[in-house]
Amino acid sequence: MLVTAIEARPLRSLERVRVSLGPGIVSVVGPNGVGKTNLVEALYFALTGRSFRTADRRDLIPFGESLARAEATIRDDGIERRLLASVSRTEGRRHLLDGQSADPATIARSRPPVAVFAPDRLSLVKGPPAERRAHLDGFLAARWPARAELRKRFGQALAQRNAMISRLAAGHGSPEGLDVWDAGVAAAAAPLIAARAEAVAELAPAFAAALAELGLEHGELAYAPRAAGDAEEIRAGLRERREADLKLGRSSWGPHLDELKLSASGRALRKYGSQGQQRAALLALLFAEREALLDARRVTPLLLLDDVMSELDPGRRELLVARLAAGGQTLITAADEESLPPAARETMVRMPKPGLVDDERVDPDALGDPGAEAA
Ligand SMILES: Nc1ncnc2c1ncn2[C@@H]1O[C@H](COP(=O)(O)OP(=O)(O)O)[C@@H](O)[C@H]1O
Ligand SMILES: [Mg+2]
């Protein structure tokens, strides 16, 4: 499965821009402000329906306009498909597969897993644990599609238990009513904890190796589950904490409090890492995940590396590109060509000036009626 083209029409400063992608590394070069990050965002938006920069998709709408739209072309087994994401001030958002609305699970199966490195994405390393849990669960879903629902199922069970706790606090029902919800939470928690543990065990060696390559020795990726054991043990643990949870008004124990620890030489990078070390850790985590996905030969993961070269010294740039050349699709952006090692310059695209379609192979009719999807 490959992404063969991305088109923003429009998105932020990009009025209408199309860039073709090959199977390996594509470098997009252009001066600061030309819209490289916007292009990366457009690709991410087309594939996932979300932005990695903002929770409010309307930020993607060009100033003074009412609609943002991005389309990715994906080739899978010789079949070409199109994923189109749009957000409109008046119509809300859409995510269409070949022009039809499709449920998120179908869309997820129709696109490659995508990971983003951007200088302002360090919150994954230094932010609260919830971001790392969500990220880890995203990896789970890409690595083992059958486990994609574990996170959601647990979230639903937890919400039900918490709702029951609130009812009890308001004086409705009796504490025994919690038995069924304890069992539900335990049944959903155990497989999620086991899957997270397996994922981290798989990622840890590759994380340490990639981090060392980026100049940081003794890296460690570790899973710190708040609750452990099989469903029966977790059910018993919840029962033990019932009084405390009723006082607190919520569930104080379970995988919704797990942590994914990134450290080097025994120090938590979240707290003690320098900016550069945190960047290295983010890259190492993304590399480890990519390697795991490639090894599992599921689908070719797509890695988006925004402005990564400026963060690295020349020796490390070479190592990075060598690693990327080993497999998988990558989009790299860079402000200056010189920062790209030769191997990454072979497939270089100059960022088209805003408003222009760079690629004369584009058939304007194939772009469809600009108003159609928003209607
Ligand atoms: N919603 C928006 N509408 C129009 N332009 C925008 C919007 N959001 C950001 N921009 C513009 O996009 C430009 C930056 O693009 P960016 O992709 O960050 O450039 P680069 O990554 O190449 O340095 C800035 O000029 C900024 O004002
Ligand atoms: Mg940028």
Coordinates of N, CA, C and O in Angstrom, one line a residue, residues 164-174:
M164 N -21.7 4.7 37.3 CA -22.3 4.0 38.4 C -21.8 4.6 39.8 O -22.6 4.8 40.7
I165 N -20.5 4.9 39.8 CA -19.9 5.5 41.0 C -20.6 6.9 41.3 O -21.0 7.2 42.4
S166 N -20.9 7.6 40.2 CA -21.5 8.9 40.4 C -23.0 8.7 40.9 O -23.4 9.5 41.7
R167 N -23.6 7.7 40.4 CA -25.0 7.5 40.8 C -25.0 7.1 42.3 O -25.9 7.6 43.1
L168 N -24.0 6.3 42.7 CA -24.0 5.9 44.1 C -23.7 7.1 45.0 O -24.3 7.3 46.1
A169 N -22.8 8.0 44.5 CA -22.4 9.2 45.2 C -23.7 10.1 45.4 O -23.8 10.8 46.4
A170 N -24.6 10.0 44.4 CA -25.8 10.8 44.5 C -26.9 10.1 45.3 O -28.0 10.6 45.4
G171 N -26.5 9.0 45.9 CA -27.4 8.3 46.8 C -28.4 7.3 46.1 O -29.4 6.9 46.7
H172 N -28.1 7.0 44.8 CA -28.9 6.0 44.1 C -28.3 4.6 44.1 O -27.1 4.6 43.8
G173 N -29.1 3.6 44.3 CA -28.5 2.2 44.1 C -27.7 1.8 45.3 O -27.5 2.6 46.3
S174 N -27.2 0.6 45.2 CA -26.4 0.1 46.3 C -25.0 -0.4 45.7 O -24.9 -0.7 44.6

